[in-house]
Amino acid sequence: MLSTVIKSVLRQAHRQPLYVGLNVFGLALGIGVFLTLAQLVRFEYSFNTNFADADRIVRIDERWSEPGTTPYESADTTFRAIPFLKQDFPQIEEAIPLMGTTVRVEREGHFITFTGKMTDPAFFRIFPLPLLHENTGKSLTEPDSLILSKSAALSLFGTIDAIGKTVTINQSGEKSTHVVTGVLAAISGPGLLDGVEMILPIPPQMKEKRSCFLFWGSSCSKVFLKLKNKKDINALRDGLPNFVERRASGGADDRISLGPNPGKVYALSAILLRHLRFHDATVQDADDGVNQNVVDSIGLIGLLALLLACANTVNLATARAGMRAREVALRKTLGASRSALFTQFMGEALLISLIAGVVGMAVCEVLVPIMASMTGDAIHVDYGFILWALPLIIIGCGVTSGVYPALVLSGYQPATILAATRMPSGGRRAAMLRNALVAGQFSIAVCIVICTLVIDQQTRFLRTADRGYVKSGLLVGQPMETEDIGLQRRMFDTLRAVPGVTSIAFGELEPDPHSQTRTNFAYNSPGGAVEAQLLQDRISPGYRETYRPRVLAGRWFDSAHGQDDSPLPGESANTTRNVILNEKAVRAYGFSSPAEAIGKVLHMDKTQYEIIGVISDIRFGSPRETVPPEILTFSTLTHRGFDNPVPAVRFKGVPRSVMAERLNRAWRTLRPDIASNFVPADELMEPYYAGDERRGHLFTMGAVAALFIACLGLYGLAAFAAARRFHEIGIRKTLGATAPQIIRLLVHDFLRPVLLACLIACPVAWVLMRQWLSEFDERIALNPAYFLIGISGAIIIAVLTVLGQTLRLAQVEPARALRAEG
């Protein structure tokens, strides 16, 4: 039987290479696209799953629902909770803070930058990472301990045998010497520790001074727990509300606590490590969240591409079935049974599927590196997965695409076939099946195309949307890492004197802020007190000229107005200071317009804040998040400095790279211990946009593949329909039909299922894209143009696909056509 199947396939390839070629190539492309996108889906779902005891590791998140703000969840949690968590929950085995940091090592006058984590000695009891070399028992136990990755050890010492060697590191201008106590082995699988090159203990002085270790309302990074049993997660979650009420409550004037009823505005939640990748898509201060629906949609595109390819095979096989009818009739006349013929035809389908599978594997090898470069992820061909998946795919495709044609072919009756003057066409039922398959293929392809158009336009819109400040001609630096007002003044004057600089400003917030402070301010409205949590930013002279925000009402800060300037710390009690709000804050306090807010007074503790101006919302954060209500205060650097200011510079008449180098050089004259990197605002905001753009490219790849596979099927169908209708066209032309009439007739017949597909695709695409766009704070409207472009494109491509066969058939001479089946 095997030799019969092989001979039959070879004979078909020789006699009808178009049919076999379309079958193999279409199925191979479907298999290749499916395997490629399956690699991405597996990569995303494998995040954080390769850690030992991953089902017992938990991150604690904060949830805030302050008045006047949209409730949000933050991955950063106060470290003050850690000792109390260990005391109050016997289910907790270990608890640690985990802080991201940038570590710089100076070599020959240049800084080498490493990605690091700061944590506690219990880190390796929660994350038991393998070590190539280790100073036994001292990995992170000493304050000067340092764990290096293999790549960091090679970069610094040229060898991985680095135990006992010393490294002088620079963190935010603070130098310290550390002793290497371990070298990490490669971490298998993607996860939250990807790219970490150094791990070091949190300095004791940081724990004594930094607010996130001291106050409940302050957070600066992540808290991880390890539970004694994976089932303890439910008990932990159930106990967290009472824990917050018990441990975070205090008097109204208690700065450490969150007030008498903390549960009204604050909560803690426990998220399993293996769930973080998808959970973090909607969490603030998270590093690598991905929308699970997007990943599932990408996987669905791969599956649909495979189903489209199988549908192609079914369509072509049923259309061609009549051409093998006499072969079946003769075989049955000579004694072949239906079961034997069914087995042969299934064997042929499986053999073609096998060949397509091998070719599809090669397609996957080509596409995976392209996809990895698109996404920026370390995705590679997982041969272990392919080893068991590819045989299943080959069998599944062979059975799916072969069983119906095999049943049809093996069911032909010899007497009927041999007595007929023409080959059987399968009747109306077979024609309906073929049209339904074409409609299904194109509905999927058109839906993907429309979704791709919307995703592309949304990502373009986000790139060009008004962020409330002028991006062109703007360079933003890095935090100064100092509260020395004298040094801040000198840096301000030094940068302002750089040739090409037209204005300079300091601020405590910048695009993709390094730190944020929120405080509650109250307003005594006619209807009663209104309280809202406002994001705070202190700005310097030159801010308006540098960022160019739009003033909607009132005036800007002016050094000539004494109440505009920030007083010395501790001198603000019982005074009135002038502030500027953004639009969101105006709405939070219930003002009907920006102008109505001018002159109104806010209260915080014993200080009053008079609103002198209102500006449009400035977006420094993610486009998926709402812009928070914001309050701006002013400092001329006369009385009060900034908390870790970030310089921003507007320049003119100088190339950007030259200007950045001048600024970096000027920076080094005052802060040589801190690496300087003045970059455009767009570069700082890149992480917020790159993910959607990269996944949009994957949708584009899937749309092209789906449309191409659907067109392959339509082309094959047109070729076989042309052959079958050859005699019919001859008769029509003999009776007076012109070539244009023939073309219209044939194109109309071929486009009917395509038009039906467009009608099906549009509402499905509308629902999917409406749901996806709802995740963005700023978004485009679902314009009918996207649907019309998708439909028009599909129709044009479909027409071009069948046009060659249609023109050839319409131009045939009637006598030749009639002789062909006369």
PDB file of N, CA and C in Angstrom, residues 399-475:
ATOM      1  N   VAL A 399      -5.204  14.046   8.378  1.00  0.00           N
ATOM      2  CA  VAL A 399      -6.551  13.523   8.623  1.00  0.00           C
ATOM      3  C   VAL A 399      -7.602  14.583   8.319  1.00  0.00           C
ATOM      4  N   THR A 400      -7.356  15.826   8.810  1.00  0.00           N
ATOM      5  CA  THR A 400      -8.335  16.901   8.609  1.00  0.00           C
ATOM      6  C   THR A 400      -8.557  17.191   7.137  1.00  0.00           C
ATOM      7  N   SER A 401      -7.461  17.265   6.406  1.00  0.00           N
ATOM      8  CA  SER A 401      -7.581  17.632   4.995  1.00  0.00           C
ATOM      9  C   SER A 401      -7.913  16.444   4.091  1.00  0.00           C
ATOM     10  N   GLY A 402      -7.761  15.208   4.584  1.00  0.00           N
ATOM     11  CA  GLY A 402      -7.931  14.049   3.718  1.00  0.00           C
ATOM     12  C   GLY A 402      -9.192  13.258   3.887  1.00  0.00           C
ATOM     13  N   VAL A 403      -9.813  13.337   5.070  1.00  0.00           N
ATOM     14  CA  VAL A 403     -10.901  12.409   5.343  1.00  0.00           C
ATOM     15  C   VAL A 403     -12.132  12.693   4.468  1.00  0.00           C
ATOM     16  N   TYR A 404     -12.534  13.944   4.335  1.00  0.00           N
ATOM     17  CA  TYR A 404     -13.727  14.221   3.519  1.00  0.00           C
ATOM     18  C   TYR A 404     -13.493  13.920   2.037  1.00  0.00           C
ATOM     19  N   PRO A 405     -12.388  14.407   1.422  1.00  0.00           N
ATOM     20  CA  PRO A 405     -12.146  14.040   0.017  1.00  0.00           C
ATOM     21  C   PRO A 405     -12.044  12.537  -0.194  1.00  0.00           C
ATOM     22  N   ALA A 406     -11.447  11.826   0.790  1.00  0.00           N
ATOM     23  CA  ALA A 406     -11.321  10.381   0.646  1.00  0.00           C
ATOM     24  C   ALA A 406     -12.693   9.709   0.676  1.00  0.00           C
ATOM     25  N   LEU A 407     -13.571  10.205   1.533  1.00  0.00           N
ATOM     26  CA  LEU A 407     -14.930   9.656   1.581  1.00  0.00           C
ATOM     27  C   LEU A 407     -15.675   9.916   0.265  1.00  0.00           C
ATOM     28  N   VAL A 408     -15.513  11.117  -0.278  1.00  0.00           N
ATOM     29  CA  VAL A 408     -16.183  11.453  -1.541  1.00  0.00           C
ATOM     30  C   VAL A 408     -15.660  10.592  -2.677  1.00  0.00           C
ATOM     31  N   LEU A 409     -14.329  10.529  -2.812  1.00  0.00           N
ATOM     32  CA  LEU A 409     -13.733   9.784  -3.922  1.00  0.00           C
ATOM     33  C   LEU A 409     -14.049   8.296  -3.844  1.00  0.00           C
ATOM     34  N   SER A 410     -13.889   7.733  -2.637  1.00  0.00           N
ATOM     35  CA  SER A 410     -14.102   6.286  -2.517  1.00  0.00           C
ATOM     36  C   SER A 410     -15.572   5.902  -2.635  1.00  0.00           C
ATOM     37  N   GLY A 411     -16.463   6.906  -2.562  1.00  0.00           N
ATOM     38  CA  GLY A 411     -17.903   6.617  -2.636  1.00  0.00           C
ATOM     39  C   GLY A 411     -18.476   6.646  -4.037  1.00  0.00           C
ATOM     40  N   TYR A 412     -17.679   6.985  -5.086  1.00  0.00           N
ATOM     41  CA  TYR A 412     -18.205   7.028  -6.456  1.00  0.00           C
ATOM     42  C   TYR A 412     -18.646   5.627  -6.914  1.00  0.00           C
ATOM     43  N   GLN A 413     -19.784   5.575  -7.648  1.00  0.00           N
ATOM     44  CA  GLN A 413     -20.302   4.315  -8.189  1.00  0.00           C
ATOM     45  C   GLN A 413     -19.767   4.106  -9.604  1.00  0.00           C
ATOM     46  N   PRO A 414     -19.125   2.981  -9.890  1.00  0.00           N
ATOM     47  CA  PRO A 414     -18.495   2.762 -11.209  1.00  0.00           C
ATOM     48  C   PRO A 414     -19.457   2.891 -12.371  1.00  0.00           C
ATOM     49  N   ALA A 415     -20.629   2.318 -12.256  1.00  0.00           N
ATOM     50  CA  ALA A 415     -21.575   2.317 -13.391  1.00  0.00           C
ATOM     51  C   ALA A 415     -21.972   3.733 -13.765  1.00  0.00           C
ATOM     52  N   THR A 416     -22.253   4.533 -12.758  1.00  0.00           N
ATOM     53  CA  THR A 416     -22.673   5.921 -13.009  1.00  0.00           C
ATOM     54  C   THR A 416     -21.554   6.716 -13.670  1.00  0.00           C
ATOM     55  N   ILE A 417     -20.345   6.527 -13.169  1.00  0.00           N
ATOM     56  CA  ILE A 417     -19.208   7.300 -13.684  1.00  0.00           C
ATOM     57  C   ILE A 417     -18.886   6.899 -15.122  1.00  0.00           C
ATOM     58  N   LEU A 418     -18.815   5.598 -15.377  1.00  0.00           N
ATOM     59  CA  LEU A 418     -18.405   5.133 -16.709  1.00  0.00           C
ATOM     60  C   LEU A 418     -19.474   5.404 -17.760  1.00  0.00           C
ATOM     61  N   ALA A 419     -20.733   5.514 -17.316  1.00  0.00           N
ATOM     62  CA  ALA A 419     -21.817   5.774 -18.276  1.00  0.00           C
ATOM     63  C   ALA A 419     -21.942   7.259 -18.613  1.00  0.00           C
ATOM     64  N   ALA A 420     -21.361   8.115 -17.769  1.00  0.00           N
ATOM     65  CA  ALA A 420     -21.508   9.553 -17.980  1.00  0.00           C
ATOM     66  C   ALA A 420     -20.554  10.040 -19.049  1.00  0.00           C
ATOM     67  N   THR A 421     -20.972  11.105 -19.743  1.00  0.00           N
ATOM     68  CA  THR A 421     -20.106  11.690 -20.783  1.00  0.00           C
ATOM     69  C   THR A 421     -19.161  12.729 -20.191  1.00  0.00           C
ATOM     70  N   ARG A 422     -19.506  13.208 -18.976  1.00  0.00           N
ATOM     71  CA  ARG A 422     -18.643  14.201 -18.333  1.00  0.00           C
ATOM     72  C   ARG A 422     -18.278  13.723 -16.943  1.00  0.00           C
ATOM     73  N   MET A 423     -17.222  14.311 -16.416  1.00  0.00           N
ATOM     74  CA  MET A 423     -16.800  13.973 -15.068  1.00  0.00           C
ATOM     75  C   MET A 423     -17.785  14.562 -14.055  1.00  0.00           C
ATOM     76  N   PRO A 424     -18.058  13.894 -12.936  1.00  0.00           N
ATOM     77  CA  PRO A 424     -18.978  14.426 -11.922  1.00  0.00           C
ATOM     78  C   PRO A 424     -18.388  15.661 -11.250  1.00  0.00           C
ATOM     79  N   SER A 425     -19.249  16.605 -10.935  1.00  0.00           N
ATOM     80  CA  SER A 425     -18.782  17.840 -10.288  1.00  0.00           C
ATOM     81  C   SER A 425     -19.032  17.845  -8.789  1.00  0.00           C
ATOM     82  N   GLY A 426     -19.733  16.821  -8.315  1.00  0.00           N
ATOM     83  CA  GLY A 426     -20.030  16.792  -6.882  1.00  0.00           C
ATOM     84  C   GLY A 426     -21.365  17.400  -6.550  1.00  0.00           C
ATOM     85  N   GLY A 427     -22.000  18.069  -7.534  1.00  0.00           N
ATOM     86  CA  GLY A 427     -23.323  18.633  -7.314  1.00  0.00           C
ATOM     87  C   GLY A 427     -23.296  19.910  -6.508  1.00  0.00           C
ATOM     88  N   ARG A 428     -24.518  20.369  -6.191  1.00  0.00           N
ATOM     89  CA  ARG A 428     -24.666  21.630  -5.489  1.00  0.00           C
ATOM     90  C   ARG A 428     -24.074  21.574  -4.079  1.00  0.00           C
ATOM     91  N   ARG A 429     -24.176  20.416  -3.444  1.00  0.00           N
ATOM     92  CA  ARG A 429     -23.653  20.296  -2.080  1.00  0.00           C
ATOM     93  C   ARG A 429     -22.147  20.498  -2.048  1.00  0.00           C
ATOM     94  N   ALA A 430     -21.441  19.906  -2.998  1.00  0.00           N
ATOM     95  CA  ALA A 430     -19.984  20.078  -3.044  1.00  0.00           C
ATOM     96  C   ALA A 430     -19.622  21.518  -3.358  1.00  0.00           C
ATOM     97  N   ALA A 431     -20.387  22.151  -4.264  1.00  0.00           N
ATOM     98  CA  ALA A 431     -20.123  23.551  -4.595  1.00  0.00           C
ATOM     99  C   ALA A 431     -20.342  24.446  -3.375  1.00  0.00           C
ATOM    100  N   MET A 432     -21.402  24.157  -2.604  1.00  0.00           N
ATOM    101  CA  MET A 432     -21.670  24.926  -1.396  1.00  0.00           C
ATOM    102  C   MET A 432     -20.553  24.759  -0.382  1.00  0.00           C
ATOM    103  N   LEU A 433     -20.030  23.540  -0.260  1.00  0.00           N
ATOM    104  CA  LEU A 433     -18.930  23.287   0.661  1.00  0.00           C
ATOM    105  C   LEU A 433     -17.699  24.103   0.254  1.00  0.00           C
ATOM    106  N   ARG A 434     -17.377  24.090  -1.048  1.00  0.00           N
ATOM    107  CA  ARG A 434     -16.210  24.829  -1.503  1.00  0.00           C
ATOM    108  C   ARG A 434     -16.380  26.334  -1.260  1.00  0.00           C
ATOM    109  N   ASN A 435     -17.585  26.849  -1.558  1.00  0.00           N
ATOM    110  CA  ASN A 435     -17.832  28.278  -1.315  1.00  0.00           C
ATOM    111  C   ASN A 435     -17.772  28.614   0.175  1.00  0.00           C
ATOM    112  N   ALA A 436     -18.283  27.705   1.004  1.00  0.00           N
ATOM    113  CA  ALA A 436     -18.243  27.931   2.452  1.00  0.00           C
ATOM    114  C   ALA A 436     -16.802  27.956   2.954  1.00  0.00           C
ATOM    115  N   LEU A 437     -15.975  27.055   2.428  1.00  0.00           N
ATOM    116  CA  LEU A 437     -14.568  27.037   2.841  1.00  0.00           C
ATOM    117  C   LEU A 437     -13.856  28.315   2.410  1.00  0.00           C
ATOM    118  N   VAL A 438     -14.122  28.775   1.183  1.00  0.00           N
ATOM    119  CA  VAL A 438     -13.509  30.029   0.712  1.00  0.00           C
ATOM    120  C   VAL A 438     -13.990  31.200   1.572  1.00  0.00           C
ATOM    121  N   ALA A 439     -15.295  31.228   1.869  1.00  0.00           N
ATOM    122  CA  ALA A 439     -15.836  32.301   2.711  1.00  0.00           C
ATOM    123  C   ALA A 439     -15.213  32.269   4.096  1.00  0.00           C
ATOM    124  N   GLY A 440     -15.065  31.071   4.650  1.00  0.00           N
ATOM    125  CA  GLY A 440     -14.433  30.955   5.959  1.00  0.00           C
ATOM    126  C   GLY A 440     -12.987  31.425   5.942  1.00  0.00           C
ATOM    127  N   GLN A 441     -12.250  31.026   4.903  1.00  0.00           N
ATOM    128  CA  GLN A 441     -10.847  31.446   4.794  1.00  0.00           C
ATOM    129  C   GLN A 441     -10.724  32.959   4.711  1.00  0.00           C
ATOM    130  N   PHE A 442     -11.506  33.555   3.836  1.00  0.00           N
ATOM    131  CA  PHE A 442     -11.379  35.002   3.643  1.00  0.00           C
ATOM    132  C   PHE A 442     -11.947  35.784   4.819  1.00  0.00           C
ATOM    133  N   SER A 443     -12.963  35.256   5.504  1.00  0.00           N
ATOM    134  CA  SER A 443     -13.472  35.972   6.682  1.00  0.00           C
ATOM    135  C   SER A 443     -12.397  36.053   7.755  1.00  0.00           C
ATOM    136  N   ILE A 444     -11.667  34.958   7.950  1.00  0.00           N
ATOM    137  CA  ILE A 444     -10.561  34.971   8.908  1.00  0.00           C
ATOM    138  C   ILE A 444      -9.475  35.941   8.458  1.00  0.00           C
ATOM    139  N   ALA A 445      -9.098  35.858   7.176  1.00  0.00           N
ATOM    140  CA  ALA A 445      -8.028  36.716   6.660  1.00  0.00           C
ATOM    141  C   ALA A 445      -8.422  38.184   6.739  1.00  0.00           C
ATOM    142  N   VAL A 446      -9.658  38.528   6.329  1.00  0.00           N
ATOM    143  CA  VAL A 446     -10.098  39.926   6.348  1.00  0.00           C
ATOM    144  C   VAL A 446     -10.181  40.445   7.773  1.00  0.00           C
ATOM    145  N   CYS A 447     -10.659  39.615   8.697  1.00  0.00           N
ATOM    146  CA  CYS A 447     -10.731  40.014  10.111  1.00  0.00           C
ATOM    147  C   CYS A 447      -9.332  40.346  10.641  1.00  0.00           C
ATOM    148  N   ILE A 448      -8.365  39.495  10.335  1.00  0.00           N
ATOM    149  CA  ILE A 448      -6.987  39.744  10.789  1.00  0.00           C
ATOM    150  C   ILE A 448      -6.437  41.011  10.145  1.00  0.00           C
ATOM    151  N   VAL A 449      -6.730  41.219   8.872  1.00  0.00           N
ATOM    152  CA  VAL A 449      -6.244  42.424   8.177  1.00  0.00           C
ATOM    153  C   VAL A 449      -6.828  43.681   8.824  1.00  0.00           C
ATOM    154  N   ILE A 450      -8.128  43.690   9.092  1.00  0.00           N
ATOM    155  CA  ILE A 450      -8.758  44.864   9.714  1.00  0.00           C
ATOM    156  C   ILE A 450      -8.152  45.119  11.094  1.00  0.00           C
ATOM    157  N   CYS A 451      -7.988  44.060  11.886  1.00  0.00           N
ATOM    158  CA  CYS A 451      -7.384  44.214  13.213  1.00  0.00           C
ATOM    159  C   CYS A 451      -5.963  44.762  13.106  1.00  0.00           C
ATOM    160  N   THR A 452      -5.223  44.287  12.119  1.00  0.00           N
ATOM    161  CA  THR A 452      -3.849  44.767  11.930  1.00  0.00           C
ATOM    162  C   THR A 452      -3.839  46.247  11.587  1.00  0.00           C
ATOM    163  N   LEU A 453      -4.767  46.685  10.726  1.00  0.00           N
ATOM    164  CA  LEU A 453      -4.854  48.103  10.374  1.00  0.00           C
ATOM    165  C   LEU A 453      -5.153  48.960  11.602  1.00  0.00           C
ATOM    166  N   VAL A 454      -6.079  48.507  12.436  1.00  0.00           N
ATOM    167  CA  VAL A 454      -6.446  49.278  13.632  1.00  0.00           C
ATOM    168  C   VAL A 454      -5.269  49.335  14.608  1.00  0.00           C
ATOM    169  N   ILE A 455      -4.608  48.203  14.818  1.00  0.00           N
ATOM    170  CA  ILE A 455      -3.454  48.172  15.734  1.00  0.00           C
ATOM    171  C   ILE A 455      -2.355  49.098  15.233  1.00  0.00           C
ATOM    172  N   ASP A 456      -2.102  49.052  13.927  1.00  0.00           N
ATOM    173  CA  ASP A 456      -1.067  49.922  13.364  1.00  0.00           C
ATOM    174  C   ASP A 456      -1.422  51.394  13.551  1.00  0.00           C
ATOM    175  N   GLN A 457      -2.679  51.767  13.302  1.00  0.00           N
ATOM    176  CA  GLN A 457      -3.074  53.161  13.458  1.00  0.00           C
ATOM    177  C   GLN A 457      -3.053  53.606  14.914  1.00  0.00           C
ATOM    178  N   GLN A 458      -3.412  52.697  15.828  1.00  0.00           N
ATOM    179  CA  GLN A 458      -3.373  53.050  17.249  1.00  0.00           C
ATOM    180  C   GLN A 458      -1.941  53.289  17.714  1.00  0.00           C
ATOM    181  N   THR A 459      -1.029  52.436  17.302  1.00  0.00           N
ATOM    182  CA  THR A 459       0.373  52.626  17.713  1.00  0.00           C
ATOM    183  C   THR A 459       0.950  53.897  17.089  1.00  0.00           C
ATOM    184  N   ARG A 460       0.569  54.198  15.848  1.00  0.00           N
ATOM    185  CA  ARG A 460       1.008  55.462  15.231  1.00  0.00           C
ATOM    186  C   ARG A 460       0.421  56.655  15.975  1.00  0.00           C
ATOM    187  N   PHE A 461      -0.846  56.537  16.351  1.00  0.00           N
ATOM    188  CA  PHE A 461      -1.495  57.625  17.076  1.00  0.00           C
ATOM    189  C   PHE A 461      -0.798  57.888  18.407  1.00  0.00           C
ATOM    190  N   LEU A 462      -0.459  56.816  19.123  1.00  0.00           N
ATOM    191  CA  LEU A 462       0.205  56.988  20.415  1.00  0.00           C
ATOM    192  C   LEU A 462       1.550  57.685  20.251  1.00  0.00           C
ATOM    193  N   ARG A 463       2.257  57.357  19.183  1.00  0.00           N
ATOM    194  CA  ARG A 463       3.551  57.986  18.932  1.00  0.00           C
ATOM    195  C   ARG A 463       3.413  59.492  18.711  1.00  0.00           C
ATOM    196  N   THR A 464       2.350  59.876  18.011  1.00  0.00           N
ATOM    197  CA  THR A 464       2.208  61.279  17.606  1.00  0.00           C
ATOM    198  C   THR A 464       1.207  62.054  18.463  1.00  0.00           C
ATOM    199  N   ALA A 465       0.558  61.395  19.413  1.00  0.00           N
ATOM    200  CA  ALA A 465      -0.467  62.064  20.224  1.00  0.00           C
ATOM    201  C   ALA A 465       0.155  63.183  21.049  1.00  0.00           C
ATOM    202  N   ASP A 466      -0.653  64.195  21.306  1.00  0.00           N
ATOM    203  CA  ASP A 466      -0.215  65.329  22.122  1.00  0.00           C
ATOM    204  C   ASP A 466       0.001  64.861  23.560  1.00  0.00           C
ATOM    205  N   ARG A 467       1.224  65.017  24.037  1.00  0.00           N
ATOM    206  CA  ARG A 467       1.530  64.616  25.419  1.00  0.00           C
ATOM    207  C   ARG A 467       1.523  65.794  26.384  1.00  0.00           C
ATOM    208  N   GLY A 468       1.146  66.960  25.886  1.00  0.00           N
ATOM    209  CA  GLY A 468       1.091  68.124  26.758  1.00  0.00           C
ATOM    210  C   GLY A 468       2.375  68.925  26.802  1.00  0.00           C
ATOM    211  N   TYR A 469       3.408  68.476  26.084  1.00  0.00           N
ATOM    212  CA  TYR A 469       4.660  69.224  25.989  1.00  0.00           C
ATOM    213  C   TYR A 469       5.230  69.026  24.594  1.00  0.00           C
ATOM    214  N   VAL A 470       6.144  69.895  24.193  1.00  0.00           N
ATOM    215  CA  VAL A 470       6.727  69.853  22.848  1.00  0.00           C
ATOM    216  C   VAL A 470       7.973  68.981  22.888  1.00  0.00           C
ATOM    217  N   LYS A 471       7.969  67.893  22.099  1.00  0.00           N
ATOM    218  CA  LYS A 471       9.064  66.921  22.144  1.00  0.00           C
ATOM    219  C   LYS A 471      10.257  67.333  21.296  1.00  0.00           C
ATOM    220  N   SER A 472      10.020  67.977  20.175  1.00  0.00           N
ATOM    221  CA  SER A 472      11.120  68.314  19.275  1.00  0.00           C
ATOM    222  C   SER A 472      12.025  69.362  19.910  1.00  0.00           C
ATOM    223  N   GLY A 473      13.321  69.184  19.734  1.00  0.00           N
ATOM    224  CA  GLY A 473      14.288  70.132  20.277  1.00  0.00           C
ATOM    225  C   GLY A 473      14.478  70.022  21.770  1.00  0.00           C
ATOM    226  N   LEU A 474      14.062  68.888  22.358  1.00  0.00           N
ATOM    227  CA  LEU A 474      14.127  68.701  23.812  1.00  0.00           C
ATOM    228  C   LEU A 474      15.020  67.520  24.148  1.00  0.00           C
ATOM    229  N   LEU A 475      15.942  67.722  25.066  1.00  0.00           N
ATOM    230  CA  LEU A 475      16.775  66.649  25.602  1.00  0.00           C
ATOM    231  C   LEU A 475      16.595  66.590  27.111  1.00  0.00           C
TER     232      LEU A 475
END
